[in-house]
Coordinates of C-alpha atoms and ligand atoms in Angstrom, one line a residue:
X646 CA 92.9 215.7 126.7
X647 CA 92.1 218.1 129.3
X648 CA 91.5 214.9 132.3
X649 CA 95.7 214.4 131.7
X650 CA 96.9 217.6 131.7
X651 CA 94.8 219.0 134.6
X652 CA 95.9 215.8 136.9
X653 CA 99.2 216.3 135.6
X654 CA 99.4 220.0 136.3
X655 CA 97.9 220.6 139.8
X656 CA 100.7 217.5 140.3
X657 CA 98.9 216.9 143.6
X658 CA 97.9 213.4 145.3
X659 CA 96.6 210.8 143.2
X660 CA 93.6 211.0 145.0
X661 CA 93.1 214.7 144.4
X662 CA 93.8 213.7 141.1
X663 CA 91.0 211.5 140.6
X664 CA 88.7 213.3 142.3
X665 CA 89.8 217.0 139.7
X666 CA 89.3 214.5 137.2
X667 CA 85.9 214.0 138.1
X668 CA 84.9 217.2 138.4
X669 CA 86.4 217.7 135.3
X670 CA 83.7 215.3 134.1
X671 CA 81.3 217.0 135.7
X672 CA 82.0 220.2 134.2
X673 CA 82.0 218.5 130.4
X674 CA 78.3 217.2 131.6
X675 CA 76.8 220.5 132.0
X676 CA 78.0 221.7 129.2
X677 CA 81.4 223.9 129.9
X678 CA 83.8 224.1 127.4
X679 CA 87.1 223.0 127.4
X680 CA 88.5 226.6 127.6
X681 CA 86.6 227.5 130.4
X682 CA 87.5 224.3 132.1
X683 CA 91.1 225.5 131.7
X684 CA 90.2 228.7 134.0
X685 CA 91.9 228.3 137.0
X686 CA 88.9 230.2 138.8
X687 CA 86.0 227.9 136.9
X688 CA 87.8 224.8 138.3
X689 CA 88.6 225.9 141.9
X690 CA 84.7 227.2 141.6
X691 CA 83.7 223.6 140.8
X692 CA 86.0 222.0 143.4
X693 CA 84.2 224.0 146.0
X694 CA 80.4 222.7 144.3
X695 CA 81.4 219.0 144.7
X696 CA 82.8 220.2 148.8
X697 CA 79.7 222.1 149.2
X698 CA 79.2 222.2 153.1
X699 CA 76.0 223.1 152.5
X700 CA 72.7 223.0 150.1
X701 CA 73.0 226.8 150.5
X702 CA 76.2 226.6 149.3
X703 CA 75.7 224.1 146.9
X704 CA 73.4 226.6 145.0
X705 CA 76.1 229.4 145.3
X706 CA 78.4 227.8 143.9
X707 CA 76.2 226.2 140.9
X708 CA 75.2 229.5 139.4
X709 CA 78.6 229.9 137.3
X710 CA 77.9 226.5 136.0
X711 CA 73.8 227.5 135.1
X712 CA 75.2 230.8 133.6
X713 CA 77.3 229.3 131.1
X714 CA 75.0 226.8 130.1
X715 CA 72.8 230.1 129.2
X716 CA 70.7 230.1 132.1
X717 CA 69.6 234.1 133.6
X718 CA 70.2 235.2 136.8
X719 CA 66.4 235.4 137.1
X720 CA 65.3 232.1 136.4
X721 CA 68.1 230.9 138.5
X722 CA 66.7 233.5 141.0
X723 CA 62.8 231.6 140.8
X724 CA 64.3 228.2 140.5
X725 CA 66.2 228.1 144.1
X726 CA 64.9 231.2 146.1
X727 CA 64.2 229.0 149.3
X728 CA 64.9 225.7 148.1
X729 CA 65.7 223.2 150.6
X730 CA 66.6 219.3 149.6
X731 CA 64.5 216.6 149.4
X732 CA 66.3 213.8 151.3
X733 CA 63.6 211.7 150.5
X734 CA 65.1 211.5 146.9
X735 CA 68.6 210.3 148.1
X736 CA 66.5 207.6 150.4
X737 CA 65.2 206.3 146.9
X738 CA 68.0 206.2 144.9
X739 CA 70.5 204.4 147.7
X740 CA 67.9 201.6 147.7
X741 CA 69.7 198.6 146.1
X742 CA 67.3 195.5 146.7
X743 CA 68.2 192.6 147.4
X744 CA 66.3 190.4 145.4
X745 CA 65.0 191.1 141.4
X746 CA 61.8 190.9 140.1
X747 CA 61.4 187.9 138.1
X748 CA 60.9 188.7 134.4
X749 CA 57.6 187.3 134.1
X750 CA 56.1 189.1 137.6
X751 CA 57.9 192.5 136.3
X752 CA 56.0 191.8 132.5
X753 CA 52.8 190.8 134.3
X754 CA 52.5 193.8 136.6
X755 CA 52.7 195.8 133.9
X756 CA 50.4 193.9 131.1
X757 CA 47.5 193.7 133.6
X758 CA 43.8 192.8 132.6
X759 CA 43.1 196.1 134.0
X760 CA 45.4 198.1 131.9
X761 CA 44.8 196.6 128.4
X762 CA 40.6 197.4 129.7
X763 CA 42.1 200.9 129.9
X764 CA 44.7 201.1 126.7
X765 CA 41.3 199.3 124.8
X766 CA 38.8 201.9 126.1
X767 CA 41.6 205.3 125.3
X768 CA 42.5 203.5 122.0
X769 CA 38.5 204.3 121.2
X770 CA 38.8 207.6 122.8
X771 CA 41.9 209.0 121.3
X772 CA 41.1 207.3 118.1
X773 CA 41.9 210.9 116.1
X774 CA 44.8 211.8 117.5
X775 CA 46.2 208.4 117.2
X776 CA 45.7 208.3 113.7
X777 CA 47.7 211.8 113.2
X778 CA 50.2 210.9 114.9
X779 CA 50.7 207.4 113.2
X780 CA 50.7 209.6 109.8
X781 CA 53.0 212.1 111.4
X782 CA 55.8 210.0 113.5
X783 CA 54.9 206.4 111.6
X784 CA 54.8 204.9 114.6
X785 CA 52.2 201.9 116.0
X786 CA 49.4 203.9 118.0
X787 CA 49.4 200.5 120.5
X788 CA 53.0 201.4 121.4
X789 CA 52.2 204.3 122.3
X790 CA 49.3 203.6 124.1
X791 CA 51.6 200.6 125.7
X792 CA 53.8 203.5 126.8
X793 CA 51.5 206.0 128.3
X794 CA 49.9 202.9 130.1
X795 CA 53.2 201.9 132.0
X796 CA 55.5 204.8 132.1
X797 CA 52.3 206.6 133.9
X798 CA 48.9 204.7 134.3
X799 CA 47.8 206.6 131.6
X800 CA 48.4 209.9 133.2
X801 CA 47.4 208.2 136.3
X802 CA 51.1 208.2 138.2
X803 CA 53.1 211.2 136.7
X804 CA 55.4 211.9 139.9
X805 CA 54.5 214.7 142.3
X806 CA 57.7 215.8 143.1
X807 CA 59.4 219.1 142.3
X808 CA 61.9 218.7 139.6
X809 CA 64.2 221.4 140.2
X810 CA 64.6 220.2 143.7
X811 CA 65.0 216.7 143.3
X812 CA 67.4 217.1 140.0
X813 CA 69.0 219.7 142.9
X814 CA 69.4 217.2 145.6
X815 CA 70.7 214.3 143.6
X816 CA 73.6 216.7 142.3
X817 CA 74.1 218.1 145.5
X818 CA 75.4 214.9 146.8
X819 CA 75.2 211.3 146.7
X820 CA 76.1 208.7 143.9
X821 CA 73.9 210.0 140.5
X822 CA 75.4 213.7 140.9
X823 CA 76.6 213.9 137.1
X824 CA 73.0 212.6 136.4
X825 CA 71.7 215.4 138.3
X826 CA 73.8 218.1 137.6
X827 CA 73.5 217.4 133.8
X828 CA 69.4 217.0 134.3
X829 CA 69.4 219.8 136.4
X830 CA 71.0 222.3 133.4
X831 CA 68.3 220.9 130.8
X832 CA 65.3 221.1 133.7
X833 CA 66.3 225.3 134.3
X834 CA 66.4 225.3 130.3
X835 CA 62.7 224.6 130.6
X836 CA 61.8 226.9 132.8
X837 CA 63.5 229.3 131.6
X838 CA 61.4 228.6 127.7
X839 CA 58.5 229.3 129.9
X840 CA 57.2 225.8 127.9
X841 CA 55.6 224.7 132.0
X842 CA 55.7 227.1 135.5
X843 CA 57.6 225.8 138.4
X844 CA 55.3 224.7 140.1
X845 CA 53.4 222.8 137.3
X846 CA 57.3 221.3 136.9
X847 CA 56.5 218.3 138.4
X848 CA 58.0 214.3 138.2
X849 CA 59.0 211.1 139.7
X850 CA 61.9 211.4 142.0
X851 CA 64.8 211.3 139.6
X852 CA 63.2 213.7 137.7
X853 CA 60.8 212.1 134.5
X854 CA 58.6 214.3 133.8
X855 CA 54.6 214.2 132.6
X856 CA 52.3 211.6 131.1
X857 CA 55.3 209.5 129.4
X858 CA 57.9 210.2 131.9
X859 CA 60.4 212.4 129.7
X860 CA 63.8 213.2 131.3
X861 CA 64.7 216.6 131.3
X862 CA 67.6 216.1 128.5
X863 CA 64.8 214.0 126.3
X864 CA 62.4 216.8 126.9
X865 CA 64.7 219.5 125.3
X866 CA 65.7 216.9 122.7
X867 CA 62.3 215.5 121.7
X868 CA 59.5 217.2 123.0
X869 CA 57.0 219.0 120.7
X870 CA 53.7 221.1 120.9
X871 CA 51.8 218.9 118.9
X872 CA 48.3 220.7 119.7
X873 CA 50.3 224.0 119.2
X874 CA 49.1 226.0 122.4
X875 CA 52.4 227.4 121.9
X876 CA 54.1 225.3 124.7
X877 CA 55.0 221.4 124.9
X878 CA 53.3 220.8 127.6
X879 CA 53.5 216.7 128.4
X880 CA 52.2 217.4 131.9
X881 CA 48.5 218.4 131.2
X882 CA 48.3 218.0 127.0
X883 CA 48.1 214.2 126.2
X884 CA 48.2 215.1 122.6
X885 CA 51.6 216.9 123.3
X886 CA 52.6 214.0 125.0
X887 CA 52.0 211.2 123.2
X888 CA 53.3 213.3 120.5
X889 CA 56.5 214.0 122.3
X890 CA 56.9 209.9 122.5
X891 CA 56.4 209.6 119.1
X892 CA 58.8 212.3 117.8
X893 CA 61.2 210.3 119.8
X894 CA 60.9 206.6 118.6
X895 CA 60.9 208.1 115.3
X896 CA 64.1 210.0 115.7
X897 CA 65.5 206.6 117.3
X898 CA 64.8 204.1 114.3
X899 CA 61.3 203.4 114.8
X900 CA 60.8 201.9 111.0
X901 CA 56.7 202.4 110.3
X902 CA 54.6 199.6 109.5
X903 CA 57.7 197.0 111.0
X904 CA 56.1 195.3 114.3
X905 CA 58.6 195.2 117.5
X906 CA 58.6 191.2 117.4
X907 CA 56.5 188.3 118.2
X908 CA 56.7 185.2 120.2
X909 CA 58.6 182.5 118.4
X910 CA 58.5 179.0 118.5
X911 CA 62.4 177.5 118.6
X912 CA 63.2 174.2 116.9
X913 CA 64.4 171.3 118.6
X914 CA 68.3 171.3 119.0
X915 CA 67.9 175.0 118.5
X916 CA 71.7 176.7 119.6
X917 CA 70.7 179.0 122.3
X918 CA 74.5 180.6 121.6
X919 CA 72.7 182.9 118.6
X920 CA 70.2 184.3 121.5
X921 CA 70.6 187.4 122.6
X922 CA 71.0 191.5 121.1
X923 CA 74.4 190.5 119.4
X924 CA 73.2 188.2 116.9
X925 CA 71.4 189.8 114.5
X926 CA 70.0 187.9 111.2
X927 CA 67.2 188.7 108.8
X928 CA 64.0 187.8 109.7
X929 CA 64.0 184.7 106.5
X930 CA 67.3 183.6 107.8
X931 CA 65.8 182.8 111.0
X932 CA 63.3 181.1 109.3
X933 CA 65.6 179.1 107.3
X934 CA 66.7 177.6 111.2
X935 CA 63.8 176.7 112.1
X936 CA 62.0 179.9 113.8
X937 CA 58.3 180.2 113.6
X938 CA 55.7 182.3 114.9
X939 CA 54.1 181.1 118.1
X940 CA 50.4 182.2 117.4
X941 CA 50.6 184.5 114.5
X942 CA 50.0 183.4 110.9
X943 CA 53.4 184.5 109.4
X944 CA 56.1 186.7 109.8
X945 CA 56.8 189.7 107.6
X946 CA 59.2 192.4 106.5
X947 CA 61.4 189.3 106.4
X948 CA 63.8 191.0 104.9
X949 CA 64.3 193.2 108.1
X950 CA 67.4 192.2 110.5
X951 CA 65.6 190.8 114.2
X952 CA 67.0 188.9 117.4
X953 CA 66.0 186.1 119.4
X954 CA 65.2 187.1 123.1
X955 CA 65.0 184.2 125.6
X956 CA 64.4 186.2 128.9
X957 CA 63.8 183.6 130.9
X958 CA 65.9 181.3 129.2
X959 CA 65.8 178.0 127.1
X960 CA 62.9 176.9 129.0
X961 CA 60.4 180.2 128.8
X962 CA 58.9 182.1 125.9
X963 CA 61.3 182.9 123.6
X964 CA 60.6 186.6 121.0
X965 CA 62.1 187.4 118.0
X966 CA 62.8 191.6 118.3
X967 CA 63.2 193.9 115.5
X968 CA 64.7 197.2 115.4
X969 CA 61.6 198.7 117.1
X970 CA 62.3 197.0 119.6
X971 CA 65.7 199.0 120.1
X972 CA 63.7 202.2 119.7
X973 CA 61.5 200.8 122.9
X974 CA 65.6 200.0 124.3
X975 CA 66.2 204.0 124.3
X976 CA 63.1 204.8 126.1
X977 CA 64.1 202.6 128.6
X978 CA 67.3 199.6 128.1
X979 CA 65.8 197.3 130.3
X980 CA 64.9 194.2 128.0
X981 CA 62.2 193.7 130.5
X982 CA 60.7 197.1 129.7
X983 CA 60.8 197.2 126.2
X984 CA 58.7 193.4 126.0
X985 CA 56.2 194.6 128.6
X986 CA 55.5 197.5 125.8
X987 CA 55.4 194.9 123.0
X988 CA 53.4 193.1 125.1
X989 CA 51.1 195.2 126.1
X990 CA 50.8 197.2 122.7
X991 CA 50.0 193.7 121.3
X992 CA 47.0 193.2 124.2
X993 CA 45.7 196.5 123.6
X994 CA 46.0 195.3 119.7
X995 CA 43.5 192.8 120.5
X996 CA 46.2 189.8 120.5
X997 CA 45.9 187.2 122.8
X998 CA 48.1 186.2 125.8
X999 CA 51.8 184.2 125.2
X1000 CA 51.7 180.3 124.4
X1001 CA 54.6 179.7 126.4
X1002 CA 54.1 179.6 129.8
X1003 CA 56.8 181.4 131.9
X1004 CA 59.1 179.2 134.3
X1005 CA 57.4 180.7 137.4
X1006 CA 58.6 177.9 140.0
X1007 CA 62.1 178.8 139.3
X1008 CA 64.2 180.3 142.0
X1009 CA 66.0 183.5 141.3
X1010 CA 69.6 184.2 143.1
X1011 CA 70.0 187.1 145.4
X1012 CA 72.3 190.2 145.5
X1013 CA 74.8 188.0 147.5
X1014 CA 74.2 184.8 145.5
X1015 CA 74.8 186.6 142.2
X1016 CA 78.4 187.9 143.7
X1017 CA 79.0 184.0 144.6
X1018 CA 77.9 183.4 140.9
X1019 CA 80.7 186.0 139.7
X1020 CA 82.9 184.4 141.7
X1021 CA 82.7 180.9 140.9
X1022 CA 82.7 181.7 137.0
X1023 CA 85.7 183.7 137.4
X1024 CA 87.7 181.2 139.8
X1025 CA 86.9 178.4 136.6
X1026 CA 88.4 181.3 134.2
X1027 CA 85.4 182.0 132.6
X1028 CA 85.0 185.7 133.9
X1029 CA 86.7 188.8 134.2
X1030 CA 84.0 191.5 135.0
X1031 CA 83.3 193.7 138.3
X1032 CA 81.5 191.6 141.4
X1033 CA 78.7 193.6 141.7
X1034 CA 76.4 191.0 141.6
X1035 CA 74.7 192.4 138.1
X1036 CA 73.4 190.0 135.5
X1037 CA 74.8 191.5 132.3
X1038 CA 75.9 190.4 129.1
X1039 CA 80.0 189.3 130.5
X1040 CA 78.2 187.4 133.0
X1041 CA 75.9 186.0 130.8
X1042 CA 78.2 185.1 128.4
X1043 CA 80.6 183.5 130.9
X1044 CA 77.1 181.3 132.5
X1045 CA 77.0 180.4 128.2
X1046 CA 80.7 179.2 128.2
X1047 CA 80.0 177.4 131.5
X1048 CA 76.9 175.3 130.3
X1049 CA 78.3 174.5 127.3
X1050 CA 81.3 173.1 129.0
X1051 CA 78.9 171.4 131.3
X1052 CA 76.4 170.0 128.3
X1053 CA 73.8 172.2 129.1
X1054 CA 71.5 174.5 127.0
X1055 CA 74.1 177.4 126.6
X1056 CA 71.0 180.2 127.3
X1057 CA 73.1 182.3 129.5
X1058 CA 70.2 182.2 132.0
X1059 CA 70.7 182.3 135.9
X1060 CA 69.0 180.3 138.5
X1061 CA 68.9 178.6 141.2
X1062 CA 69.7 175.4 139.9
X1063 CA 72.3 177.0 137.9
X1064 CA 74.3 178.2 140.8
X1065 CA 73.9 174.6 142.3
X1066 CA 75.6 173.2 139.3
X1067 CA 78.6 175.6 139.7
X1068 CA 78.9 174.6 143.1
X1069 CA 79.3 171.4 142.6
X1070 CA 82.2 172.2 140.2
X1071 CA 79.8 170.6 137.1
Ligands
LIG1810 CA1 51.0 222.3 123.4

């Protein structure tokens, strides 16, 4: 309601409109409430934070915003006295690369022979706090292991930066600010619990925080003192940590004693059209078409709703995913992501590598050859999205209605060959 009226009231340019509208958004992120977004003072105070000439001013002009999100004058005080951006942060998140990460290199890097050694060897060595937690949280102590290992190196890689400065810069300027701002309210919430110091406050450069990489918002929504110090501490206490990751799957679905999936074998003449996280079916249905373990024994829970993953389409591995796996999805919603977990919980398990091979010789399409892609498939009428040159589930869905116009197996997977085939009109 309040986006309408405020456009309609300050009656000025479109353009103004848009951008009061934004703000407007902005304001709703950190937290204001609808009559203080009314104030006539709090919205000319927020026009001037998204103007800010300066970082100085910037931080002026943010401390209405921290106040009413419950935030003292003297944490403010300690959080910004002398603060200067780090434009190193905007360098990193304006990088759009040009090419993607095939699947299988993204999985591999992260299920290394080096890091299932290490999950194997911490498994051993945290063998008594795994087992609490898995009573506590319900959730598979290779998971979290699988988690530690990539979201950190096991403690390994937990960022360096300052969090209050880089949440700072990105909602200074540039194209995450909402992301900032919003992080930026729950990150002085933080310090203000006195749960870490400032500068123990530390994190990647968009701000995840600690051993398993905990946003500031996940932090104040999930995070626990598990080793009760009296602070959740998931930069220095692994048990607080891994703790903190647990709480989380739980509170997300995580169902104990349900795996996240396993490789599948697909039978022949198999309709790649029920692929994908929109089809759900019980496990036994599944079965009934046809679906069968790749190297394990049997399925179970079969009365448990799962999907059929084929990231690398008809002619790689293909998974079957439970709803773990969408409790992995809210760590991270990257498909890629959440199997390198699986995968790497499964390693650490003691379970051997997949059956399928991966299509490694394929060719993947750049930035500018996915925009072509778009294109094509809308010119043919089979797509109405953005061209932005992102594989997601309208493009994949219009690549499905494509190659089953064409005979193909309707996977919704891109390549190389693929985009050959639309260039040459079928
Ligand atoms: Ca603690």
């Amino acid at each position: 309601m309040s986006f309408l009226w405020l456009t309609r009231r300050n009656g000025r340019s479109r353009r103004q409109g848009t951008r009061r509208a934004l703000l407007v958004a902005l304001a709703l992120l950190c937290g204001l409430s609808e009559g203080a977004l009314a104030e006539r003072a709090g919205l000319s105070g927020l026009a001037r934070l998204s103007a800010a000439a300066s970082f100085k001013q910037f931080i002026d002009e943010f401390w209405p915003v921290a106040r009413r999100a419950g935030i003292s004058r003297k944490t403010y005080r300690r959080a910004f006295s002398g603060l200067e951006p780090d434009w190193e942060v905007l360098a990193r998140q304006e990088k759009q690369p040009e090419f993607t990460t095939p699947v299988w290199r993204y999985i591999e890097r992260r299920v290394s022979s080096e890091r299932i050694a290490k999950g194997r060897a911490l498994l051993r060595k945290h063998a008594r706090l795994l087992r609490a937690l898995e009573l506590k949280y319900g959730v598979d102590r290779h998971i979290l292991l699988a988690i530690w290992g990539i979201e950190s190196n096991f403690g390994a890689h937990k960022g360096r930066k300052a969090v209050i400065r880089s949440l700072a810069t990105l909602a200074y300027t540039g194209r995450r600010q909402k992301y900032g701002c919003n992080q930026l309210i729950a990150a002085l919430k933080i310090l203000q619990s006195g749960d870490i110091t400032l500068t123990g406050m530390t994190g990647s450069w968009a701000g995840a925080m600690g051993h398993t990489q905990f946003i500031p918002t996940t932090y104040l929504g999930y995070a626990v003192d598990f080793d009760r110090d009296g602070r959740r501490d998931i930069w220095n206490s692994i048990s607080d940590a891994l703790a903190s990751t647990a709480n989380y799957l739980a509170k997300r679905g995580w169902r104990r004693g349900l795996p996240w999936g396993w490789e599948v074998r697909l039978p022949k003449g198999f309709n790649y059209a029920l692929a994908g996280m929109h089809h759900g079916r019980r496990i036994r249905d599944w079965e009934r078409l046809g679906v069968r373990p790749a190297a394990a024994k049997r399925f179970y829970a079969r009365h448990e709703k799962a999907w059929i993953l084929l990231p690398a389409g008809s002619r790689g591995p293909a998974f079957l995913v439970t709803r773990n796996f969408r409790a992995i999805l809210a760590y991270n919603q990257s498909h890629a992501y959440a199997l390198a977990v699986g995968r790497l919980a499964h390693r650490i398990a003691g379970g051997r590598p997949l059956v399928a091979r991966w299509p490694v010789q394929d060719r993947l399409l750049t930035r500018s050859e996915r925009i072509e892609l778009q294109k094509m498939l809308a010119r043919e009428g089979l797509y109405r999205g953005a061209f932005e040159g992102h594989i997601g589930p309208k493009t994949r869905a219009a690549v499905r209605r494509f190659q089953q116009a064409a005979g193909l197996p309707a996977d919704g997977y891109v390549n190389a060959s693929l985009l050959e085939r639309l260039r040459r009109g079928r």
